[in-house]
Coordinates of C-alpha atoms in Angstrom, one line a residue:
M28 CA 71.6 110.1 101.2
P29 CA 72.0 109.6 105.0
L30 CA 72.4 106.1 106.4
K31 CA 69.7 104.8 108.6
P32 CA 70.7 104.4 112.2
L33 CA 71.6 100.9 113.4
T34 CA 69.9 99.3 116.3
E35 CA 72.0 98.2 119.3
E36 CA 71.7 94.6 118.2
Q37 CA 73.0 95.5 114.7
R38 CA 75.9 97.4 116.2
A39 CA 76.8 94.5 118.4
A40 CA 76.6 92.1 115.5
A41 CA 78.9 94.4 113.4
R42 CA 81.4 94.7 116.3
E43 CA 81.5 90.9 116.6
K44 CA 81.9 90.4 112.9
A45 CA 84.8 93.0 112.9
K46 CA 86.4 91.3 115.9
K47 CA 86.3 87.9 114.2
A48 CA 87.8 89.3 111.0
R49 CA 90.7 90.9 112.9
V50 CA 91.4 87.6 114.6
I51 CA 91.4 85.7 111.3
R52 CA 93.8 88.3 109.7
A53 CA 96.1 88.1 112.8
E54 CA 96.1 84.3 112.5
I55 CA 97.0 84.4 108.8
K56 CA 99.9 86.8 109.5
E57 CA 101.1 84.5 112.3
V58 CA 101.1 81.3 110.2
V59 CA 102.9 83.2 107.4
K60 CA 105.5 84.4 109.9
N61 CA 106.1 80.9 111.0
K62 CA 106.2 79.6 107.4
Q63 CA 103.2 77.2 108.0
I64 CA 101.4 78.6 104.9
T65 CA 102.6 79.9 101.6
I66 CA 101.7 83.1 99.8
S67 CA 99.8 81.1 97.1
E68 CA 97.8 79.4 99.8
V69 CA 96.9 82.8 101.4
L70 CA 95.8 84.1 98.0
Q71 CA 93.7 81.1 97.4
R72 CA 92.0 81.5 100.8
A73 CA 91.4 85.2 100.0
E74 CA 89.2 84.1 97.1
T75 CA 86.7 82.5 99.5
D76 CA 87.3 84.2 102.9
E77 CA 86.2 87.8 103.1
A78 CA 88.4 88.6 106.2
V79 CA 91.5 87.4 104.4
A80 CA 90.5 89.2 101.2
R81 CA 90.5 92.5 103.1
L82 CA 94.1 91.9 104.4
K83 CA 96.4 94.6 103.1
V84 CA 99.3 93.4 100.9
T85 CA 101.7 95.5 103.0
D86 CA 100.6 93.7 106.2
L87 CA 101.0 90.3 104.5
L88 CA 104.5 91.2 103.3
T89 CA 105.8 92.6 106.6
S90 CA 104.6 89.5 108.3
L91 CA 107.1 87.4 106.3
P92 CA 110.4 86.7 108.1
G93 CA 113.2 89.0 106.9
V94 CA 110.8 91.4 105.2
G95 CA 110.5 94.8 106.8
E96 CA 109.0 98.1 105.7
V97 CA 111.8 99.0 103.3
R98 CA 111.8 95.6 101.5
T99 CA 108.0 95.7 101.4
E100 CA 108.1 99.1 99.7
N101 CA 110.6 97.8 97.2
I102 CA 108.6 94.7 96.4
L103 CA 105.4 96.7 95.9
K104 CA 107.3 99.2 93.7
D105 CA 108.9 96.4 91.6
L106 CA 105.6 94.6 91.1
N107 CA 103.5 97.8 90.5
I108 CA 101.2 97.2 93.5
A109 CA 99.8 100.2 95.3
A110 CA 100.6 100.4 99.0
S111 CA 96.9 100.6 99.9
R112 CA 96.0 97.5 97.9
R113 CA 94.2 94.6 99.6
L114 CA 94.5 91.0 98.6
R115 CA 91.1 91.1 97.0
G116 CA 92.2 93.9 94.7
L117 CA 95.3 92.2 93.2
G118 CA 95.2 91.3 89.5
I119 CA 96.2 87.9 88.1
H120 CA 99.6 89.2 87.1
Q121 CA 100.3 90.8 90.4
R122 CA 99.3 87.5 92.2
R123 CA 101.6 85.5 90.0
A124 CA 104.4 87.9 90.5
L125 CA 104.0 87.7 94.3
I126 CA 103.9 84.0 94.2
N127 CA 107.0 83.7 91.9
L128 CA 108.9 86.1 94.1
L129 CA 108.0 84.9 97.5
D130 CA 107.1 81.2 97.3
R131 CA 110.4 79.4 97.0

């Protein structure tokens, strides 16, 4: 079933919504990088904030100081989290494991 075409106003609103979501995700990664917020606080915010919920776990992990791509891969493998997983898609046990590992 084909999608109905959007009006210019609808496209503009969608662009603005996407822009705001990108800014929010960038801000989250920045405060995580500067240790101003914990992983558990990010996960709590993801429950109510759609933009944060759509943040990829890999992006969150690589924003942590001292965690690069290799360590991120190892963490995901150890915790059985798919590389494509977003915060919204984490299960309760995966959330707890991330918090236990990273919130010290």
